[in-house]
mmCIF file of C-alpha atoms in Angstrom:
data_model
loop_
_atom_site.group_PDB
_atom_site.id
_atom_site.type_symbol
_atom_site.label_atom_id
_atom_site.label_comp_id
_atom_site.label_asym_id
_atom_site.label_seq_id
_atom_site.Cartn_x
_atom_site.Cartn_y
_atom_site.Cartn_z
ATOM 1 C CA MET A 1 -20.490 -13.977 -67.714
ATOM 2 C CA LYS A 2 -22.253 -10.860 -66.475
ATOM 3 C CA SER A 3 -23.687 -12.834 -63.574
ATOM 4 C CA THR A 4 -20.215 -13.953 -62.507
ATOM 5 C CA LYS A 5 -18.909 -10.399 -62.732
ATOM 6 C CA LYS A 6 -21.792 -9.117 -60.622
ATOM 7 C CA LYS A 7 -21.066 -11.783 -58.008
ATOM 8 C CA ARG A 8 -17.429 -10.717 -57.858
ATOM 9 C CA ILE A 9 -18.438 -7.077 -57.426
ATOM 10 C CA LEU A 10 -20.930 -8.052 -54.725
ATOM 11 C CA ARG A 11 -18.295 -10.124 -52.847
ATOM 12 C CA ALA A 12 -15.801 -7.253 -53.016
ATOM 13 C CA ALA A 13 -18.384 -4.824 -51.670
ATOM 14 C CA MET A 14 -19.217 -7.199 -48.816
ATOM 15 C CA CYS A 15 -15.513 -7.623 -47.938
ATOM 16 C CA LEU A 16 -15.035 -3.855 -47.943
ATOM 17 C CA THR A 17 -18.066 -3.415 -45.693
ATOM 18 C CA CYS A 18 -16.754 -6.054 -43.250
ATOM 19 C CA ALA A 19 -13.313 -4.421 -43.194
ATOM 20 C CA VAL A 20 -14.827 -1.027 -42.431
ATOM 21 C CA THR A 21 -17.012 -2.570 -39.730
ATOM 22 C CA ILE A 22 -14.049 -4.373 -38.112
ATOM 23 C CA ALA A 23 -11.932 -1.249 -38.243
ATOM 24 C CA SER A 24 -14.694 0.769 -36.605
ATOM 25 C CA VAL A 25 -15.105 -1.866 -33.905
ATOM 26 C CA ASN A 26 -11.397 -2.235 -33.168
ATOM 27 C CA THR A 27 -10.615 1.471 -33.200
ATOM 28 C CA SER A 28 -10.606 2.844 -29.681
ATOM 29 C CA VAL A 29 -10.240 6.434 -28.617
ATOM 30 C CA TYR A 30 -7.876 6.993 -25.736
ATOM 31 C CA ALA A 31 -7.941 10.308 -23.986
ATOM 32 C CA GLU A 32 -5.180 11.149 -21.568
ATOM 33 C CA PRO A 33 -6.362 12.773 -18.332
ATOM 34 C CA SER A 34 -5.981 16.533 -18.316
ATOM 35 C CA THR A 35 -3.820 18.447 -15.855
ATOM 36 C CA ASN A 36 -6.927 19.580 -13.978
ATOM 37 C CA GLU A 37 -8.164 15.986 -13.701
ATOM 38 C CA LEU A 38 -4.777 14.827 -12.447
ATOM 39 C CA GLU A 39 -4.648 17.664 -9.905
ATOM 40 C CA GLY A 40 -8.136 16.746 -8.694
ATOM 41 C CA LYS A 41 -7.288 13.070 -8.408
ATOM 42 C CA THR A 42 -4.012 13.842 -6.620
ATOM 43 C CA SER A 43 -5.824 16.114 -4.159
ATOM 44 C CA ASP A 44 -8.478 13.466 -3.500
ATOM 45 C CA LEU A 45 -5.844 10.778 -2.920
ATOM 46 C CA GLN A 46 -3.902 13.054 -0.558
ATOM 47 C CA GLY A 47 -7.076 13.709 1.431
ATOM 48 C CA GLU A 48 -7.856 9.992 1.545
ATOM 49 C CA LEU A 49 -4.296 9.242 2.670
ATOM 50 C CA ASN A 50 -4.520 11.844 5.458
ATOM 51 C CA ASP A 51 -7.822 10.338 6.609
ATOM 52 C CA LEU A 52 -6.343 6.820 6.591
ATOM 53 C CA ASN A 53 -3.362 7.991 8.624
ATOM 54 C CA SER A 54 -5.733 9.582 11.160
ATOM 55 C CA GLN A 55 -7.696 6.337 11.387
ATOM 56 C CA LEU A 56 -4.471 4.385 11.851
ATOM 57 C CA SER A 57 -3.338 6.727 14.630
ATOM 58 C CA ALA A 58 -6.670 6.342 16.476
ATOM 59 C CA LEU A 59 -6.559 2.579 15.980
ATOM 60 C CA CYS A 60 -3.017 2.385 17.357
ATOM 61 C CA ASP A 61 -4.132 4.333 20.451
ATOM 62 C CA GLU A 62 -7.066 1.956 20.935
ATOM 63 C CA LEU A 63 -4.793 -1.034 20.452
ATOM 64 C CA ASP A 64 -2.324 0.309 23.026
ATOM 65 C CA ALA A 65 -5.148 0.878 25.528
ATOM 66 C CA THR A 66 -6.491 -2.634 24.933
ATOM 67 C CA SER A 67 -3.031 -4.137 25.362
ATOM 68 C CA SER A 68 -2.657 -2.280 28.679
ATOM 69 C CA LYS A 69 -6.019 -3.606 29.873
ATOM 70 C CA ILE A 70 -5.041 -7.130 28.868
ATOM 71 C CA GLU A 71 -1.820 -6.812 30.851
ATOM 72 C CA GLU A 72 -3.732 -5.537 33.903
ATOM 73 C CA LEU A 73 -6.297 -8.325 33.631
ATOM 74 C CA SER A 74 -3.563 -10.919 33.194
ATOM 75 C CA ALA A 75 -1.959 -9.717 36.404
ATOM 76 C CA ALA A 76 -5.333 -9.765 38.167
ATOM 77 C CA VAL A 77 -6.049 -13.301 36.916
ATOM 78 C CA GLU A 78 -2.690 -14.514 38.159
ATOM 79 C CA LYS A 79 -3.336 -12.887 41.560
ATOM 80 C CA SER A 80 -6.798 -14.455 41.742
ATOM 81 C CA LYS A 81 -5.279 -17.860 41.062
ATOM 82 C CA LEU A 82 -2.892 -17.296 43.956
ATOM 83 C CA ASP A 83 -5.780 -16.114 46.150
ATOM 84 C CA VAL A 84 -7.789 -19.240 45.340
ATOM 85 C CA ALA A 85 -4.815 -21.409 46.231
ATOM 86 C CA ALA A 86 -4.296 -19.499 49.480
ATOM 87 C CA ALA A 87 -7.990 -19.815 50.389
ATOM 88 C CA LYS A 88 -7.904 -23.517 49.701
ATOM 89 C CA LEU A 89 -4.869 -23.913 51.928
ATOM 90 C CA ASN A 90 -6.576 -21.904 54.688
ATOM 91 C CA GLU A 91 -9.727 -23.965 54.343
ATOM 92 C CA ASP A 92 -7.787 -27.213 54.516
ATOM 93 C CA ALA A 93 -5.847 -25.981 57.560
ATOM 94 C CA GLN A 94 -9.035 -24.952 59.324
ATOM 95 C CA TYR A 95 -10.661 -28.268 58.472
ATOM 96 C CA ASP A 96 -7.677 -30.202 59.815
ATOM 97 C CA ALA A 97 -7.721 -28.142 63.041
ATOM 98 C CA MET A 98 -11.432 -28.814 63.460
ATOM 99 C CA LYS A 99 -10.901 -32.531 62.984
ATOM 100 C CA ASP A 100 -8.124 -32.486 65.580
ATOM 101 C CA ARG A 101 -10.350 -30.693 68.081
ATOM 102 C CA ILE A 102 -13.232 -33.096 67.500
ATOM 103 C CA LYS A 103 -10.892 -36.052 67.803
ATOM 104 C CA PHE A 104 -9.461 -34.630 71.014
ATOM 105 C CA MET A 105 -12.880 -33.864 72.440
ATOM 106 C CA TYR A 106 -14.529 -37.124 71.539
ATOM 107 C CA GLU A 107 -11.643 -39.559 71.524
ATOM 108 C CA GLY A 108 -8.745 -37.952 73.392
ATOM 109 C CA GLY A 109 -7.333 -39.430 76.608
ATOM 110 C CA SER A 110 -9.351 -41.888 78.672
ATOM 111 C CA ALA A 111 -12.378 -39.667 79.001
ATOM 112 C CA SER A 112 -15.166 -39.481 76.474
ATOM 113 C CA LEU A 113 -17.466 -36.523 75.918
ATOM 114 C CA LEU A 114 -20.135 -38.176 78.026
ATOM 115 C CA GLU A 115 -17.643 -38.702 80.853
ATOM 116 C CA ILE A 116 -16.704 -35.030 80.698
ATOM 117 C CA LEU A 117 -20.330 -34.026 80.860
ATOM 118 C CA PHE A 118 -21.293 -36.508 83.607
ATOM 119 C CA SER A 119 -18.291 -35.506 85.671
ATOM 120 C CA SER A 120 -19.922 -32.152 86.249
ATOM 121 C CA GLU A 121 -20.364 -31.264 89.896
ATOM 122 C CA ASN A 122 -23.778 -29.800 89.364
ATOM 123 C CA MET A 123 -26.260 -28.910 86.703
ATOM 124 C CA ALA A 124 -24.744 -25.495 86.140
ATOM 125 C CA ASP A 125 -21.334 -27.036 85.550
ATOM 126 C CA PHE A 126 -22.928 -29.599 83.209
ATOM 127 C CA LEU A 127 -24.640 -26.865 81.182
ATOM 128 C CA ASN A 128 -21.445 -24.812 81.004
ATOM 129 C CA LYS A 129 -19.454 -27.767 79.668
ATOM 130 C CA ALA A 130 -22.187 -28.645 77.183
ATOM 131 C CA GLU A 131 -22.336 -25.025 75.993
ATOM 132 C CA PHE A 132 -18.532 -24.959 75.636
ATOM 133 C CA VAL A 133 -18.558 -28.037 73.451
ATOM 134 C CA THR A 134 -21.415 -26.596 71.378
ATOM 135 C CA ASN A 135 -19.652 -23.238 70.918
ATOM 136 C CA ILE A 136 -16.500 -24.906 69.683
ATOM 137 C CA SER A 137 -18.453 -26.986 67.205
ATOM 138 C CA THR A 138 -20.467 -23.960 66.027
ATOM 139 C CA TYR A 139 -17.312 -21.877 65.632
ATOM 140 C CA ASP A 140 -15.648 -24.558 63.562
ATOM 141 C CA ARG A 141 -18.710 -24.898 61.347
ATOM 142 C CA GLN A 142 -18.956 -21.121 60.843
ATOM 143 C CA MET A 143 -15.283 -20.816 60.024
ATOM 144 C CA LEU A 144 -15.501 -23.664 57.533
ATOM 145 C CA ASP A 145 -18.550 -22.100 55.864
ATOM 146 C CA GLU A 146 -16.815 -18.710 55.650
ATOM 147 C CA LEU A 147 -13.709 -20.210 54.136
ATOM 148 C CA GLN A 148 -15.731 -22.152 51.570
ATOM 149 C CA THR A 149 -17.733 -19.016 50.701
ATOM 150 C CA ALA A 150 -14.564 -16.958 50.371
ATOM 151 C CA ARG A 151 -12.999 -19.550 48.101
ATOM 152 C CA ALA A 152 -16.157 -19.695 45.954
ATOM 153 C CA ASP A 153 -16.142 -15.887 45.623
ATOM 154 C CA ILE A 154 -12.505 -15.861 44.601
ATOM 155 C CA GLU A 155 -13.096 -18.614 42.048
ATOM 156 C CA LYS A 156 -16.062 -16.672 40.643
ATOM 157 C CA LYS A 157 -13.945 -13.510 40.401
ATOM 158 C CA GLN A 158 -11.234 -15.499 38.666
ATOM 159 C CA GLY A 159 -13.740 -16.842 36.119
ATOM 160 C CA THR A 160 -15.008 -13.307 35.451
ATOM 161 C CA LEU A 161 -11.486 -12.006 34.966
ATOM 162 C CA GLU A 162 -10.604 -14.845 32.603
ATOM 163 C CA THR A 163 -13.763 -14.165 30.559
ATOM 164 C CA GLN A 164 -12.854 -10.469 30.301
ATOM 165 C CA GLN A 165 -9.326 -11.446 29.377
ATOM 166 C CA GLU A 166 -10.592 -13.647 26.544
ATOM 167 C CA GLU A 167 -12.904 -10.887 25.291
ATOM 168 C CA LEU A 168 -10.057 -8.351 25.283
ATOM 169 C CA ALA A 169 -7.795 -10.826 23.510
ATOM 170 C CA GLY A 170 -10.446 -11.183 20.802
ATOM 171 C CA LEU A 171 -10.763 -7.389 20.572
ATOM 172 C CA GLN A 172 -6.990 -7.087 20.300
ATOM 173 C CA SER A 173 -6.966 -9.614 17.452
ATOM 174 C CA ASP A 174 -9.677 -7.655 15.624
ATOM 175 C CA LEU A 175 -7.794 -4.383 16.101
ATOM 176 C CA GLU A 176 -4.581 -5.934 14.793
ATOM 177 C CA SER A 177 -6.451 -7.195 11.710
ATOM 178 C CA LYS A 178 -7.871 -3.712 11.130
ATOM 179 C CA GLN A 179 -4.394 -2.265 11.578
ATOM 180 C CA GLU A 180 -2.988 -4.603 8.928
ATOM 181 C CA ALA A 181 -5.827 -3.725 6.551
ATOM 182 C CA LEU A 182 -5.273 -0.001 7.112
ATOM 183 C CA ASN A 183 -1.530 -0.347 6.541
ATOM 184 C CA ALA A 184 -2.204 -2.184 3.281
ATOM 185 C CA LYS A 185 -4.701 0.507 2.222
ATOM 186 C CA ILE A 186 -2.249 3.273 3.117
ATOM 187 C CA SER A 187 0.496 1.553 1.129
ATOM 188 C CA SER A 188 -1.801 1.153 -1.883
ATOM 189 C CA THR A 189 -3.041 4.754 -1.672
ATOM 190 C CA SER A 190 0.517 6.085 -1.290
ATOM 191 C CA GLY A 191 1.602 4.183 -4.404
ATOM 192 C CA GLU A 192 -1.391 5.464 -6.353
ATOM 193 C CA LEU A 193 -0.730 9.012 -5.144
ATOM 194 C CA SER A 194 2.915 8.783 -6.217
ATOM 195 C CA GLU A 195 1.873 7.522 -9.643
ATOM 196 C CA TYR A 196 -0.646 10.320 -10.187
ATOM 197 C CA SER A 197 1.820 12.907 -8.852
ATOM 198 C CA ALA A 198 4.398 11.719 -11.377
ATOM 199 C CA GLN A 199 1.793 11.867 -14.165
ATOM 200 C CA LEU A 200 0.855 15.380 -13.055
ATOM 201 C CA GLU A 201 4.473 16.537 -13.140
ATOM 202 C CA ARG A 202 4.948 15.036 -16.602
ATOM 203 C CA ALA A 203 1.725 16.644 -17.803
ATOM 204 C CA LYS A 204 2.816 20.045 -16.484
ATOM 205 C CA ALA A 205 6.230 19.648 -18.077
ATOM 206 C CA ALA A 206 4.658 18.610 -21.376
ATOM 207 C CA ALA A 207 2.307 21.587 -21.277
ATOM 208 C CA ALA A 208 5.193 23.938 -20.548
ATOM 209 C CA ALA A 209 7.232 22.397 -23.355
ATOM 210 C CA SER A 210 4.279 22.759 -25.711
ATOM 211 C CA ARG A 211 4.001 26.440 -24.890
ATOM 212 C CA THR A 212 7.740 26.884 -25.423
ATOM 213 C CA ALA A 213 7.570 25.119 -28.793
ATOM 214 C CA GLN A 214 4.621 27.271 -29.857
ATOM 215 C CA ASP A 215 6.466 30.436 -28.799
ATOM 216 C CA ASN A 216 9.551 29.334 -30.776
ATOM 217 C CA SER A 217 7.377 28.579 -33.800
ATOM 218 C CA VAL A 218 5.760 32.027 -33.635
ATOM 219 C CA ALA A 219 9.148 33.683 -33.210
ATOM 220 C CA GLY A 220 10.484 31.785 -36.243
ATOM 221 C CA SER A 221 7.530 32.752 -38.415
ATOM 222 C CA THR A 222 7.989 36.472 -37.634
ATOM 223 C CA THR A 223 11.610 36.542 -38.865
ATOM 224 C CA ALA A 224 11.942 38.585 -42.042
ATOM 225 C CA PRO A 225 12.640 36.598 -45.267
ATOM 226 C CA GLY A 226 16.272 36.460 -46.244
ATOM 227 C CA LYS A 227 17.447 37.305 -42.709
ATOM 228 C CA THR A 228 18.776 34.975 -40.045
ATOM 229 C CA ASP A 229 17.753 35.101 -36.390
ATOM 230 C CA ASN A 230 21.119 34.883 -34.640
ATOM 231 C CA GLY A 231 19.581 33.791 -31.361
ATOM 232 C CA ASN A 232 17.827 30.828 -32.973
ATOM 233 C CA LYS A 233 20.955 29.958 -34.916
ATOM 234 C CA ASN A 234 22.985 29.783 -31.722
ATOM 235 C CA ASN A 235 20.404 27.552 -30.062
ATOM 236 C CA ASN A 236 19.718 25.179 -32.954
ATOM 237 C CA THR A 237 23.020 24.608 -34.695
ATOM 238 C CA ASN A 238 26.094 22.644 -33.764
ATOM 239 C CA GLY A 239 29.092 23.850 -35.749
ATOM 240 C CA ASN A 240 28.605 22.841 -39.383
ATOM 241 C CA ASN A 241 25.934 20.272 -38.584
ATOM 242 C CA GLY A 242 23.018 22.456 -39.633
ATOM 243 C CA GLY A 243 20.126 23.847 -37.632
ATOM 244 C CA THR A 244 16.380 23.599 -37.115
ATOM 245 C CA VAL A 245 13.904 23.687 -39.956
ATOM 246 C CA ASN A 246 10.128 23.534 -39.707
ATOM 247 C CA ASN A 247 9.320 21.548 -42.805
ATOM 248 C CA GLY A 248 8.355 18.255 -41.140
ATOM 249 C CA GLY A 249 4.831 17.033 -40.668
ATOM 250 C CA SER A 250 3.200 17.781 -37.309
ATOM 251 C CA MET A 251 1.596 15.034 -35.258
ATOM 252 C CA ASP A 252 -0.872 14.967 -32.376
ATOM 253 C CA ALA A 253 0.329 12.932 -29.383
ATOM 254 C CA ASN A 254 -1.166 12.256 -25.995
ATOM 255 C CA VAL A 255 0.698 12.850 -22.750
ATOM 256 C CA SER A 256 1.983 9.257 -22.553
ATOM 257 C CA ASP A 257 3.457 9.291 -26.067
ATOM 258 C CA THR A 258 4.987 12.727 -25.469
ATOM 259 C CA ALA A 259 6.641 11.553 -22.247
ATOM 260 C CA LEU A 260 7.908 8.381 -23.952
ATOM 261 C CA PHE A 261 9.239 10.431 -26.878
ATOM 262 C CA ALA A 262 11.063 12.848 -24.547
ATOM 263 C CA ALA A 263 12.491 9.987 -22.482
ATOM 264 C CA ILE A 264 14.018 8.163 -25.469
ATOM 265 C CA LEU A 265 15.525 11.442 -26.714
ATOM 266 C CA GLU A 266 17.191 12.036 -23.354
ATOM 267 C CA CYS A 267 18.454 8.441 -23.227
ATOM 268 C CA GLU A 268 19.955 8.583 -26.735
ATOM 269 C CA ALA A 269 21.312 12.157 -26.789
ATOM 270 C CA GLY A 270 21.879 13.151 -23.158
ATOM 271 C CA GLY A 271 21.491 16.885 -22.531
ATOM 272 C CA SER A 272 22.290 18.164 -26.035
ATOM 273 C CA TYR A 273 19.229 19.843 -27.557
ATOM 274 C CA ASP A 274 20.730 19.524 -31.061
ATOM 275 C CA GLY A 275 21.413 15.841 -30.426
ATOM 276 C CA MET A 276 17.891 15.248 -29.129
ATOM 277 C CA LEU A 277 16.306 17.051 -32.082
ATOM 278 C CA ALA A 278 18.441 14.985 -34.477
ATOM 279 C CA VAL A 279 17.282 11.735 -32.824
ATOM 280 C CA ALA A 280 13.704 13.042 -32.896
ATOM 281 C CA THR A 281 14.077 13.730 -36.629
ATOM 282 C CA VAL A 282 15.116 10.127 -37.249
ATOM 283 C CA ILE A 283 12.161 8.827 -35.221
ATOM 284 C CA MET A 284 9.698 11.078 -37.041
ATOM 285 C CA ASN A 285 11.215 10.035 -40.376
ATOM 286 C CA ARG A 286 10.620 6.412 -39.454
ATOM 287 C CA VAL A 287 7.026 7.114 -38.399
ATOM 288 C CA ALA A 288 6.400 8.676 -41.817
ATOM 289 C CA SER A 289 8.091 5.804 -43.670
ATOM 290 C CA PRO A 290 6.147 2.682 -44.748
ATOM 291 C CA SER A 291 9.219 0.598 -43.829
ATOM 292 C CA TYR A 292 8.703 1.239 -40.099
ATOM 293 C CA PRO A 293 5.777 1.285 -37.644
ATOM 294 C CA ASN A 294 3.526 4.302 -38.116
ATOM 295 C CA THR A 295 3.406 5.377 -34.448
ATOM 296 C CA ILE A 296 6.004 6.878 -32.143
ATOM 297 C CA LYS A 297 5.543 4.105 -29.618
ATOM 298 C CA GLY A 298 5.773 1.473 -32.333
ATOM 299 C CA VAL A 299 9.018 2.927 -33.684
ATOM 300 C CA ILE A 300 10.604 3.238 -30.233
ATOM 301 C CA TYR A 301 9.719 -0.284 -29.157
ATOM 302 C CA GLN A 302 10.462 -1.931 -32.495
ATOM 303 C CA SER A 303 12.543 -5.009 -31.743
ATOM 304 C CA GLY A 304 16.309 -4.522 -31.747
ATOM 305 C CA GLN A 305 16.262 -0.803 -32.582
ATOM 306 C CA PHE A 306 16.686 1.343 -29.451
ATOM 307 C CA ALA A 307 18.943 -0.077 -26.708
ATOM 308 C CA PRO A 308 17.355 1.950 -23.837
ATOM 309 C CA THR A 309 14.152 -0.048 -24.310
ATOM 310 C CA TRP A 310 15.884 -3.228 -23.124
ATOM 311 C CA ASP A 311 18.802 -2.080 -20.962
ATOM 312 C CA GLY A 312 16.596 -0.376 -18.348
ATOM 313 C CA SER A 313 17.683 3.227 -18.961
ATOM 314 C CA LEU A 314 14.365 4.199 -20.580
ATOM 315 C CA ASN A 315 12.409 2.943 -17.584
ATOM 316 C CA ARG A 316 14.660 4.853 -15.206
ATOM 317 C CA VAL A 317 14.123 8.127 -17.083
ATOM 318 C CA LEU A 318 10.363 7.511 -17.229
ATOM 319 C CA ALA A 319 10.322 6.827 -13.484
ATOM 320 C CA ARG A 320 11.879 10.183 -12.574
ATOM 321 C CA GLY A 321 10.476 12.113 -15.548
ATOM 322 C CA PRO A 322 12.368 13.406 -18.617
ATOM 323 C CA SER A 323 14.184 16.743 -18.481
ATOM 324 C CA GLN A 324 12.565 19.985 -19.576
ATOM 325 C CA SER A 325 14.984 20.155 -22.512
ATOM 326 C CA ALA A 326 13.884 16.687 -23.641
ATOM 327 C CA TYR A 327 10.230 17.703 -23.465
ATOM 328 C CA SER A 328 11.015 20.829 -25.490
ATOM 329 C CA ALA A 329 12.754 18.799 -28.209
ATOM 330 C CA ALA A 330 9.910 16.275 -28.317
ATOM 331 C CA GLN A 331 7.234 18.967 -28.533
ATOM 332 C CA ALA A 332 9.176 20.806 -31.220
ATOM 333 C CA ALA A 333 9.501 17.637 -33.325
ATOM 334 C CA LEU A 334 5.795 16.885 -32.904
ATOM 335 C CA GLY A 335 5.090 20.423 -34.092
ATOM 336 C CA GLY A 336 7.107 19.870 -37.296
ATOM 337 C CA ALA A 337 10.633 20.941 -36.305
ATOM 338 C CA ARG A 338 13.456 18.864 -37.782
ATOM 339 C CA HIS A 339 17.242 18.997 -37.626
ATOM 340 C CA SER A 340 18.375 20.175 -41.077
ATOM 341 C CA ALA A 341 21.563 18.098 -41.058
ATOM 342 C CA VAL A 342 19.731 14.759 -40.736
ATOM 343 C CA LEU A 343 16.556 15.429 -42.690
ATOM 344 C CA ASN A 344 16.992 12.275 -44.775
ATOM 345 C CA CYS A 345 18.471 10.002 -42.114
ATOM 346 C CA TYR A 346 16.767 6.928 -40.710
ATOM 347 C CA SER A 347 19.511 5.472 -38.523
ATOM 348 C CA PHE A 348 22.165 6.576 -36.051
ATOM 349 C CA ASN A 349 24.773 5.158 -33.732
ATOM 350 C CA ALA A 350 27.043 6.449 -30.990
ATOM 351 C CA ALA A 351 30.053 8.328 -32.366
ATOM 352 C CA TRP A 352 32.469 6.220 -30.321
ATOM 353 C CA THR A 353 31.521 3.132 -32.351
ATOM 354 C CA GLY A 354 33.486 4.597 -35.291
ATOM 355 C CA ALA A 355 30.492 4.548 -37.650
ATOM 356 C CA SER A 356 30.643 7.005 -40.545
ATOM 357 C CA GLY A 357 27.981 9.599 -41.104
ATOM 358 C CA ILE A 358 26.834 13.000 -39.910
ATOM 359 C CA ASN A 359 27.959 13.720 -36.345
ATOM 360 C CA VAL A 360 25.397 15.592 -34.224
ATOM 361 C CA GLY A 361 25.469 15.685 -30.434
ATOM 362 C CA GLY A 362 27.709 12.663 -30.011
ATOM 363 C CA ASN A 363 25.781 10.415 -32.439
ATOM 364 C CA VAL A 364 26.529 9.602 -36.081
ATOM 365 C CA PHE A 365 23.497 9.672 -38.430
ATOM 366 C CA TRP A 366 23.011 8.172 -41.841
#
């Protein structure tokens, strides 16, 4: 019997040890970036974006210059093609003329070349006629050689131009690829910069709201017992709906949770500070209750509870950043402030729905 009892105790101890081990493994610590870190990151991203824009500007200039060279070379290639065609025509014409002269000299009329030569009156006349025939033949040969050389030079120039044109076309393609990559990088960096800038603004607003909440808390604690601070009463009450009390439990929240908290308050209560504090009181009551999730985020995103989480209004407020008043109400609630009229309420609905309860800031609480 004792052995069985010891085994049960041992199994319980082992289960407890495993649970502690699992909890320690699964528990992660998340630290929101500080304002200084966000400012540093934003500055770095802005510098990187400026550098990328400078690179893009230089690349565009290089691409424009390359395009101009390609256009010039294209024109030169087209002209060289025309020059080659013209040279070929000239060469053919010269060749045809030479053939006609040879045909005339050797086959024309009834006299052959030998007859022309032997018809000379004397040796001097014979030599003159022979030299004339030789000069014509030499001239034709020289002209034909020159035309062929000229055409070969033009064809060589055309080949060189076409090679340069191909090389520039390849360079242009590379530059266009680099331009696309730079544009993509600039777009990505701009988006990242916008995101960090928005985080920085929310962090600054949260810090300012925290300072305001702390100042209000200090001011409230210095009020003499039995006396009412009229200024605070005017700011925290709404007719007969009560005012602010500081008897709630405080809670630490990172920047993300604070921004989410402020955003849902603005969505549900608009610009009324009393209304936002009343909604915040309900949310904090739920966090403290075992019947609801035990985190602000869990309560807000609990299925079927807060309409702004599914109708898009919460995302819109988060995108532009909650108002300063919403941050102040969120920070105050996190510091322990509660709306006295709804201290024991866990639900609310818009007043226009006709629900019965305590009306604060356009919502009915129960």
